[in-house]
Protein backbone atom coordinates (compact mmCIF):
# COMPACT_ATOMS: atom_id res chain seq x y z
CA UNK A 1 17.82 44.26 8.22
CA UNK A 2 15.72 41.71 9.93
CA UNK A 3 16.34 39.57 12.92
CA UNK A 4 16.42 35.72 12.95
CA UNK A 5 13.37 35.63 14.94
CA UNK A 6 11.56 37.25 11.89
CA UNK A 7 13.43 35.81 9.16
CA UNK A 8 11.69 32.23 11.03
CA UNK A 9 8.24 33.18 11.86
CA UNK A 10 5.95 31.21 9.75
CA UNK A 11 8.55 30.32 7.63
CA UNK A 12 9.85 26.61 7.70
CA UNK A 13 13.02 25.05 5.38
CA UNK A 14 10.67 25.12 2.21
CA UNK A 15 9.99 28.92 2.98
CA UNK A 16 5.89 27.48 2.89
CA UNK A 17 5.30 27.42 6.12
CA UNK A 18 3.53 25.30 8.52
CA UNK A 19 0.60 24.62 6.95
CA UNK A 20 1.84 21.31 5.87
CA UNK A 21 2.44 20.56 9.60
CA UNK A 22 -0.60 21.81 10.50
CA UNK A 23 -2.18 20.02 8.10
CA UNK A 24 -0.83 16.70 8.69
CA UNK A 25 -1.44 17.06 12.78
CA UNK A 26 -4.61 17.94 12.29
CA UNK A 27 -6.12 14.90 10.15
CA UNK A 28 -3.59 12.54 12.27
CA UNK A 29 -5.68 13.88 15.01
CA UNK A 30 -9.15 13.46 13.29
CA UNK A 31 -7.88 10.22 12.18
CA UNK A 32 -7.06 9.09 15.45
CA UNK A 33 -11.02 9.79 16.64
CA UNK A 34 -12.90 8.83 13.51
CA UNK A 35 -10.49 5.28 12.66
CA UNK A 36 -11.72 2.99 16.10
CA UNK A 37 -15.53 4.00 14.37
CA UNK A 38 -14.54 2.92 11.20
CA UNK A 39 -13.01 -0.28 12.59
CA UNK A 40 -16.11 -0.88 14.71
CA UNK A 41 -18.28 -0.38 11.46
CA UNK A 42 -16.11 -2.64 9.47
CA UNK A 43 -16.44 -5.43 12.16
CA UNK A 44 -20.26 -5.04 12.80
CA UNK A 45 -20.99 -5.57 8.85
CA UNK A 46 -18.60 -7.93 8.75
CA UNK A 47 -20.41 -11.53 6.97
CA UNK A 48 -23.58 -9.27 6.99
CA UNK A 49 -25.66 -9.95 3.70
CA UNK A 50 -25.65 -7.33 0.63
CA UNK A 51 -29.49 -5.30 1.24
CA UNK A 52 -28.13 -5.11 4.96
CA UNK A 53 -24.80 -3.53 4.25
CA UNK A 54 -26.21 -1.12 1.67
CA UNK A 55 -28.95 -0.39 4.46
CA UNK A 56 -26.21 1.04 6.71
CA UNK A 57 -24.17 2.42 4.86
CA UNK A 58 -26.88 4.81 3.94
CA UNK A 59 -27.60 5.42 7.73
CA UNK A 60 -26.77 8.87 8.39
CA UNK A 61 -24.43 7.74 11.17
CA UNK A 62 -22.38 5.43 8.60
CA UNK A 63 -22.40 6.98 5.21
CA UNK A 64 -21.19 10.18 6.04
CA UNK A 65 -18.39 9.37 8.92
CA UNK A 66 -17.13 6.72 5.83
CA UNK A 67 -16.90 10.12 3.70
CA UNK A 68 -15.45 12.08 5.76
CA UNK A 69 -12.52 9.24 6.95
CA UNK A 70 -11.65 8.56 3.19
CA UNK A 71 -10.88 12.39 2.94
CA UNK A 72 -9.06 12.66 5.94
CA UNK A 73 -7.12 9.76 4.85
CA UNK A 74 -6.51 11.45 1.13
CA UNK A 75 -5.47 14.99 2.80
CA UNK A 76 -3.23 13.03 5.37
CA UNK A 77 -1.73 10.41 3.07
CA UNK A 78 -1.03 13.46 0.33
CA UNK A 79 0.57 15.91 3.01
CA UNK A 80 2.34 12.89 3.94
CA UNK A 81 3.93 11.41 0.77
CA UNK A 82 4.39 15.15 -0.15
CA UNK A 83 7.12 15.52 2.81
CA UNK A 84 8.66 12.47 2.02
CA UNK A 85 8.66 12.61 -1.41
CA UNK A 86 10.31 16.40 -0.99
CA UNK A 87 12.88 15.91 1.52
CA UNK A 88 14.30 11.93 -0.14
CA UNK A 89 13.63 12.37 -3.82
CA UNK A 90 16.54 14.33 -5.76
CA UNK A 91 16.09 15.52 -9.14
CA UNK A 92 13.79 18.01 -9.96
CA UNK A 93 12.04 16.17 -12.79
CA UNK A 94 12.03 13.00 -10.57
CA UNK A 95 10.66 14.94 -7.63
CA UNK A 96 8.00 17.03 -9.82
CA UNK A 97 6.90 13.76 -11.43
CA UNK A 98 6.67 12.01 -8.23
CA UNK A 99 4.89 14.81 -6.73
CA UNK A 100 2.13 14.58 -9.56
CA UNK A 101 1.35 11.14 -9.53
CA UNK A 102 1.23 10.94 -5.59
CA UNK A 103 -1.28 13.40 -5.74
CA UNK A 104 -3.20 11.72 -9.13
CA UNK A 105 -3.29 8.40 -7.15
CA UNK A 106 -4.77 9.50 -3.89
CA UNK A 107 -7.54 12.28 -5.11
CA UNK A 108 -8.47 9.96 -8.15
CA UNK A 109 -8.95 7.34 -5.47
CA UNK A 110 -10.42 9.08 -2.91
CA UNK A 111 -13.08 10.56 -5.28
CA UNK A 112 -13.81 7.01 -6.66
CA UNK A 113 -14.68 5.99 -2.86
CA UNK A 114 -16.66 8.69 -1.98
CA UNK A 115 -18.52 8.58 -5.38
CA UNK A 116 -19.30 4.77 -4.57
CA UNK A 117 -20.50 6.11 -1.14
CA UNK A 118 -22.34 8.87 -2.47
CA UNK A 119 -23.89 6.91 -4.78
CA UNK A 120 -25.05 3.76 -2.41
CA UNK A 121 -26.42 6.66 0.32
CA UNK A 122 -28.85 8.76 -2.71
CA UNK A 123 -29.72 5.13 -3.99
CA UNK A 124 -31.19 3.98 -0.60
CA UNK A 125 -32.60 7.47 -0.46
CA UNK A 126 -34.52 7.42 -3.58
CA UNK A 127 -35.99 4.42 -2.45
């Protein structure tokens, strides 16, 4: 027989856990430090010519931060949708099927982004 205290521990409604919680707090947090960078970024190369955006983005202190916010913002926006999508969405099929393509759209997108990235910062390198 176990007590409600352990039936609870580490267990939320889903019987998963808090790592979704975690997970979410956690890149909400990082998000919250890395997106007034971003925004300054954006706004400094903002009207800037082509060679001159291409030039900082491969700067180690642009490239990199831009990498690491788009997969902050694909772990947060997944974990996010996921709890929604879960606790809204009835139907197993329709929740299953929802569940897939949430996760299809933001990985396929975030790996497009950080392949253009990628690509733009090895570019200027081989240069």
């Amino acid at each position: 027989m176990t007590t409600p205290l352990g039936r609870v521990r580490g267990l939320g409604s889903s019987k998963s856990g808090t790592t979704a919680y975690v997970i979410k707090q956690a890149s909400g947090l990082a998000l919250g430090i890395l997106t007034p960078y971003v925004i300054g970024i954006g706004i400094y190369l903002l009207g800037r010519d082509r060679p001159f955006v291409v030039s900082s983005i491969a700067s180690f202190w642009v490239g990199p931060v831009l990498v690491g916010f788009i997969i902050l913002s694909a772990i947060h926006m997944d974990a996010g949708m996921r709890a929604i999508i879960e606790d809204y969405v009835h139907g197993h099929m329709k929740k299953l099927a929802l569940l897939f393509l949430n996760s299809a759209f933001t990985w396929s997108v975030c790996v497009a982004s950080v392949f253009a990235i990628l690509l733009i910062m090895f570019e200027s390198a081989s240069r």
